Coordinates of C-alpha atoms in Angstrom, one line a residue:
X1 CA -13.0 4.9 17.0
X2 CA -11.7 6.1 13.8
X3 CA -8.2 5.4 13.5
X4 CA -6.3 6.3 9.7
X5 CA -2.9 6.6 8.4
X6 CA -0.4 7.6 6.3
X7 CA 2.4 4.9 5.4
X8 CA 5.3 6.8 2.9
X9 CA 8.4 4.6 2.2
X10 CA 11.6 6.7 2.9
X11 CA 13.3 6.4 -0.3
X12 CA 13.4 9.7 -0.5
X13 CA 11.5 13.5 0.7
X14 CA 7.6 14.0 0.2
X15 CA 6.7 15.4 -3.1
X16 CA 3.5 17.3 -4.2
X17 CA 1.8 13.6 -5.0
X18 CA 2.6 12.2 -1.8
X19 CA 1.4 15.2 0.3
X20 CA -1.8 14.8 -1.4
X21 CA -2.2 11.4 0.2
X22 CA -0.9 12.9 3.5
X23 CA -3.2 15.7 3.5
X24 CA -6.3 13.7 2.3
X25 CA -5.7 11.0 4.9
X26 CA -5.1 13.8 8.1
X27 CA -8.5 15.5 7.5
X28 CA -10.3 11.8 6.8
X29 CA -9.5 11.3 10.3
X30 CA -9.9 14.6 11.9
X31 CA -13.5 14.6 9.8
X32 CA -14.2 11.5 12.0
X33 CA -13.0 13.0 15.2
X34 CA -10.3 10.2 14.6
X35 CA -7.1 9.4 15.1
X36 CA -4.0 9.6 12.4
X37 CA -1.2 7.6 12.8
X38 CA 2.3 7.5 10.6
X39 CA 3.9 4.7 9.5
X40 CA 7.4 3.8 7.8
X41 CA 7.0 1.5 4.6
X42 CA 10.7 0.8 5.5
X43 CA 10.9 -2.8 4.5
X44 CA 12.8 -2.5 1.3
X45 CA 15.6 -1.4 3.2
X46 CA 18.6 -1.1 0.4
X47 CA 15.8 1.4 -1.5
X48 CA 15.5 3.7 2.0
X49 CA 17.9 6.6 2.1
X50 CA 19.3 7.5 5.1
X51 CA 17.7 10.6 7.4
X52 CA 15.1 10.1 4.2
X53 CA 12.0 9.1 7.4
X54 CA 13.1 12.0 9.5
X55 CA 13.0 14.7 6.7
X56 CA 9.6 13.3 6.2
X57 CA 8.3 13.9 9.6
X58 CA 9.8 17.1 9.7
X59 CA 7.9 18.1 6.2
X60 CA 4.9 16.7 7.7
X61 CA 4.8 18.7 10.8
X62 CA 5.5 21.7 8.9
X63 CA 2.5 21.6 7.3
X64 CA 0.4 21.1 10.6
X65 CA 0.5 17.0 9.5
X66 CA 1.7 15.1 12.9
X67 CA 0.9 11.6 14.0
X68 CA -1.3 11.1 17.0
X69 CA 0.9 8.2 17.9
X70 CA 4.7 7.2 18.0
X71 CA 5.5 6.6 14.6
X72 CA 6.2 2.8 13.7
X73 CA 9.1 1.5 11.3
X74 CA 8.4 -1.6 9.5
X75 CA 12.0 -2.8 9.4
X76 CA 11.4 -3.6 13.3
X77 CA 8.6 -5.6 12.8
X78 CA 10.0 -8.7 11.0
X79 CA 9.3 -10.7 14.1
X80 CA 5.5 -10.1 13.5
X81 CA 5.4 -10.7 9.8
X82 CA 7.0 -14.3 10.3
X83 CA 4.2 -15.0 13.0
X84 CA 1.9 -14.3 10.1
X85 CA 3.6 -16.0 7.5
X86 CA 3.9 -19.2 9.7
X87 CA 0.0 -18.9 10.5
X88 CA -0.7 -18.9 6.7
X89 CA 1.8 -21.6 6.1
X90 CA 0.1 -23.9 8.8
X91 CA -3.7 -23.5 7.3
X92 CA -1.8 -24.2 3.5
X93 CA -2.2 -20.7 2.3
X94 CA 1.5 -20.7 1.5
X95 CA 4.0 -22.1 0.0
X96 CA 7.7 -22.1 -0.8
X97 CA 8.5 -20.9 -4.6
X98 CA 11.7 -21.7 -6.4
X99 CA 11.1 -19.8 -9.8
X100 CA 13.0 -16.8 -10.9
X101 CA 11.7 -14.2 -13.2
X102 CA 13.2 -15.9 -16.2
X103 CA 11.4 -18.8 -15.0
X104 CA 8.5 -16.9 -14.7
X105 CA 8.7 -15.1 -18.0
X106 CA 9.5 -18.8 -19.9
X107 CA 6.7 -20.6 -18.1
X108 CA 4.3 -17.9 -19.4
X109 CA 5.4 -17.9 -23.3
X110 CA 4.9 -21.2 -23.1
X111 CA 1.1 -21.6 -22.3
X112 CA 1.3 -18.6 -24.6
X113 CA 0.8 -15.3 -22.6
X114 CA 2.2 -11.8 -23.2
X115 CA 2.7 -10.1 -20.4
X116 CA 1.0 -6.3 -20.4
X117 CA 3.5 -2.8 -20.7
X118 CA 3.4 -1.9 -16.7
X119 CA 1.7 -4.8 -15.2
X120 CA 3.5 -7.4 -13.8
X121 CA 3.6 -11.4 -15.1
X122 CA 0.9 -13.1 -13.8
X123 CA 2.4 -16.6 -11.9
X124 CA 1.7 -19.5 -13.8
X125 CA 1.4 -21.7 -10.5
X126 CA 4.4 -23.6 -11.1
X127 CA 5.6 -24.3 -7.4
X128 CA 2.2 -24.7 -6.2
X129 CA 1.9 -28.2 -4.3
X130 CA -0.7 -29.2 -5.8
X131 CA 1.5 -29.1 -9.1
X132 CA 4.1 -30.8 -7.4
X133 CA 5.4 -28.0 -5.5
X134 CA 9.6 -27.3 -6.2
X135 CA 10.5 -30.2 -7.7
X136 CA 13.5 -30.6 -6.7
X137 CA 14.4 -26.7 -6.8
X138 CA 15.7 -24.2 -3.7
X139 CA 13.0 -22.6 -2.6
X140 CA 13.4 -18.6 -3.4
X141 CA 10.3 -16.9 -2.1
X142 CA 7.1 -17.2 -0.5
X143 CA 3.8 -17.4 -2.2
X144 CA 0.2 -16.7 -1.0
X145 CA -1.6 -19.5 -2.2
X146 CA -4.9 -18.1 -4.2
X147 CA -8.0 -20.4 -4.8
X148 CA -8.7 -20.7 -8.3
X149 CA -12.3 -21.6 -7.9
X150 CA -13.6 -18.2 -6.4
X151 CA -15.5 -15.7 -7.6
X152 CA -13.9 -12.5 -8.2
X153 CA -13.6 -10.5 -4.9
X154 CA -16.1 -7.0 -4.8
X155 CA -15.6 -4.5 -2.7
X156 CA -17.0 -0.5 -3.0
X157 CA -14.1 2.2 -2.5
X158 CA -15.4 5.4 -0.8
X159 CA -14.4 7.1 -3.9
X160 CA -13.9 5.6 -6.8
X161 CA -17.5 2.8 -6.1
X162 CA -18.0 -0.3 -6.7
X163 CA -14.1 -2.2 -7.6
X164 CA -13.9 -6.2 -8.6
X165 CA -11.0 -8.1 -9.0
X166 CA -10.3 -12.0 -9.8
X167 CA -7.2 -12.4 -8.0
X168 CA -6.7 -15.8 -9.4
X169 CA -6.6 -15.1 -13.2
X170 CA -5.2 -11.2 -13.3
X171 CA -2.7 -11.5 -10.4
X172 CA -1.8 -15.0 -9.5
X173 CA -0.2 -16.6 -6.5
X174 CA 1.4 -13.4 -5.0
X175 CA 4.8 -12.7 -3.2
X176 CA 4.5 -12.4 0.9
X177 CA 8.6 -12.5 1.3
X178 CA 11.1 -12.2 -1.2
X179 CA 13.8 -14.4 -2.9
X180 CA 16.1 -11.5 -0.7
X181 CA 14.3 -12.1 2.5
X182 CA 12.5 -9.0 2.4
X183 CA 9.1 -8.7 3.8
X184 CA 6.6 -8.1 0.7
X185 CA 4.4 -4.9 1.2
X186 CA 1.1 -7.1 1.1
X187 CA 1.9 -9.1 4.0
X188 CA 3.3 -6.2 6.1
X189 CA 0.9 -3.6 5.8
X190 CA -1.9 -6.1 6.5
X191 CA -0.3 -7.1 9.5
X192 CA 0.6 -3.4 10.5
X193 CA -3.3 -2.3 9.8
X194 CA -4.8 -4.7 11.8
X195 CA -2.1 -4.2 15.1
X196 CA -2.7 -0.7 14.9
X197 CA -6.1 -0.6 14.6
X198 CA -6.7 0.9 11.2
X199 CA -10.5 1.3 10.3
X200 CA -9.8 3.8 7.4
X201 CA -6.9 3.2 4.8
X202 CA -6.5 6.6 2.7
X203 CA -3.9 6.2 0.1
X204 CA -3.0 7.1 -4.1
X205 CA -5.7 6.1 -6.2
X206 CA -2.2 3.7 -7.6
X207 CA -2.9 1.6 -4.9
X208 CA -6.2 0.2 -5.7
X209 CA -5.2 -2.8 -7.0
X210 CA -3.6 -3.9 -4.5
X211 CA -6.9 -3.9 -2.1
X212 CA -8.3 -7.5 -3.4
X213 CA -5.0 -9.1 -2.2
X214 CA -4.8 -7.3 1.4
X215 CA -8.6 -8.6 1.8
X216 CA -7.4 -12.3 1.0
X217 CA -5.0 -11.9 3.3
X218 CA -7.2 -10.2 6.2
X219 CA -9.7 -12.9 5.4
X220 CA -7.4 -15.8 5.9
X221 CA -5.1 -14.6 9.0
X222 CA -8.5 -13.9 10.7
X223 CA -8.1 -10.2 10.5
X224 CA -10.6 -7.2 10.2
X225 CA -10.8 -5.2 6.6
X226 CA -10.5 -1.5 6.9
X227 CA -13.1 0.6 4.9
X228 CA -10.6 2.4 1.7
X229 CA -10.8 5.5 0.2
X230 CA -8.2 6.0 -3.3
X231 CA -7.7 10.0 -4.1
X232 CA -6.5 11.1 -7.3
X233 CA -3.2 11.5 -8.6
X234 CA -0.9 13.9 -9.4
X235 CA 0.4 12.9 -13.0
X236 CA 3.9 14.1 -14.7
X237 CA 4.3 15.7 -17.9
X238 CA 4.3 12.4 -19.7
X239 CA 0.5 11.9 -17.9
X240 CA 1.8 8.9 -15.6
X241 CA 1.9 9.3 -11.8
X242 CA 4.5 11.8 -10.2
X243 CA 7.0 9.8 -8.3
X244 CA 10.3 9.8 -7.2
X245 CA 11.3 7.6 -10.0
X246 CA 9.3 10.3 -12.7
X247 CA 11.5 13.0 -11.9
X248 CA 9.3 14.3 -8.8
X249 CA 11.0 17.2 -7.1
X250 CA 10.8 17.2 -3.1
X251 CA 8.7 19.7 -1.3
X252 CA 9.4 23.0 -1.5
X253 CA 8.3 23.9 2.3
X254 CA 9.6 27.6 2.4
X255 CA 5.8 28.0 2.2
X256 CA 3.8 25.3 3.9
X257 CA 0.5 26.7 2.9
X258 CA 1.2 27.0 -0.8
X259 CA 2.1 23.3 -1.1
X260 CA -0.7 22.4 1.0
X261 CA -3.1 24.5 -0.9
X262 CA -1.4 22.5 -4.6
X263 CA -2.3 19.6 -2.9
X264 CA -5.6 20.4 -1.4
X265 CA -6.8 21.9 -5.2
X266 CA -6.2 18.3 -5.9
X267 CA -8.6 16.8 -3.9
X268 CA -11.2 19.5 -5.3
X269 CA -10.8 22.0 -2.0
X270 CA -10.9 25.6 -2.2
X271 CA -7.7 27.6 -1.9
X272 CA -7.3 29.5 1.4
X273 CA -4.8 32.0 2.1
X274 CA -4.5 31.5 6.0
X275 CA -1.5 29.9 7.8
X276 CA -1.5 26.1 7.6
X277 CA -3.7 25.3 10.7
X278 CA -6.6 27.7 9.7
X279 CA -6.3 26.0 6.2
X280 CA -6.4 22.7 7.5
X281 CA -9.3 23.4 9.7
X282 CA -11.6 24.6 7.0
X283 CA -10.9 22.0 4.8
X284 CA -12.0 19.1 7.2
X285 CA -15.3 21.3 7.8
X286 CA -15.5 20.9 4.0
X287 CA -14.3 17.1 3.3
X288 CA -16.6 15.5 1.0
X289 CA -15.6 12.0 2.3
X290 CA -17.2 11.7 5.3
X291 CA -19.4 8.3 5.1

């Protein structure tokens, strides 16, 4: 069966951008006579406000959006992500890092690499063991450990078509638990898709690059790969992506159906002037996304 979600992080209310990715993920599911689960990105706990998850849940259900299922918290669920972590240490797809970002940062102007406005350094490999590993340093972090010999990774999003990415050479050796001991967001939602049974991943078209990663780490924990669907954003006035740190205003839920109609306009639905359950049950009868 058909089983989607919607994962916010509560660092804050929904705003028009993140109701987009609510909305567009709810009538995935109910298009597949599915189910839709929701799920706390709540791992980066000194960023989550307080009461921030409930005021989400109560914006969701007041626009007809509730989960199917208890909703799950990542920041109970450490116990799990070590489980994983040690599995990926034990077939030598990880390893302990000791570099900071100044390490980082120096490593890369010395082979002579700028780093790109908005994308983040690429890691040079330094800790990895076959370089010699820490060398003597503490180890900081966790890294997934990337083969440089394959191929780019392809996959087609239900959207946006045919993606590639060479993990290797435009990402690097990626972060699965922080210098902080913070779970990173690639290793937990992978483990959460998988225990709960995802089989459609709906989510900000911001997301996509992360996909390539997730699959590495779905291939090498022995772990099914979701079929993924980006939808558009909703940009700013300076054209980048409304967010919470872009000066995103929360929800303005005195009328449910006028915020879900913004954010159903986005997804290239028609406008309907009905309470929020007759909306929402026209616009499933009319989502495009159904293969």
């Amino acid at each position: 069966m058909y089983r989607g979600r919607f994962a916010p992080s509560p660092t804050g209310p929904l705003h028009a951008g993140s109701l987009v990715a609510a909305l567009a993920s709810w009538l995935d599911a109910r298009a597949h006579g599915g189910r839709w689960l929701v799920r706390m990105e709540d791992v980066d706990t000194p960023r989550c406000v307080p009461g921030a998850d409930e005021l989400i849940l109560q914006q969701l259900a007041a626009c007809g959006l509730v989960s199917d299922e208890p909703v799950l918290a990542q920041s109970q669920r450490g116990a799990l992500y070590q489980q994983a972590l040690d599995k990926l240490i034990e077939h030598g797809h990880a390893y302990p890092c000791g570099c900071s970002r100044k390490d980082i940062e120096t490593a890369l102007q010395a082979m002579g690499i700028t780093r790109a406005r908005h994308h983040a350094a690429v890691y040079p490999g330094t800790c990895r063991p076959d370089r010699g590993g820490l060398q003597g340093k503490r180890p900081r972090a966790w890294r997934f450990a990337v083969d440089p010999t394959r191929d780019a990774l392809h996959w087609t999003d239900r959207r946006l078509g045919p993606q590639t990415q060479n993990v290797a050479t435009e990402v690097g050796d990626f972060i699965l638990k922080r210098a902080d001991g913070l779970w990173a967001y690639q290793l937990a939602v992978v483990v959460d898709d998988a225990a709960q049974g995802i089989t459609h991943v709906v989510r900000g078209e911001d997301l996509t690059d992360n996909t390539a990663r997730q699959i590495l780490l779905q291939e090498a924990l022995d772990l099914p790969t979701p079929a993924y669907l980006h939808t558009p954003l909703v940009l700013g006035e300076n054209g980048e992506k409304l967010s919470k740190q872009n000066g995103a205003q929360a929800l303005d839920l005195n009328d449910p159906t006028a915020a879900l109609n913004q954010a159903a306009s986005q997804l290239g639905l028609t406008s309907h002037a009905g309470p929020p359950a007759a909306a929402l049950a026209r616009w499933v009868l009319a989502w495009p996304h159904t293969g």
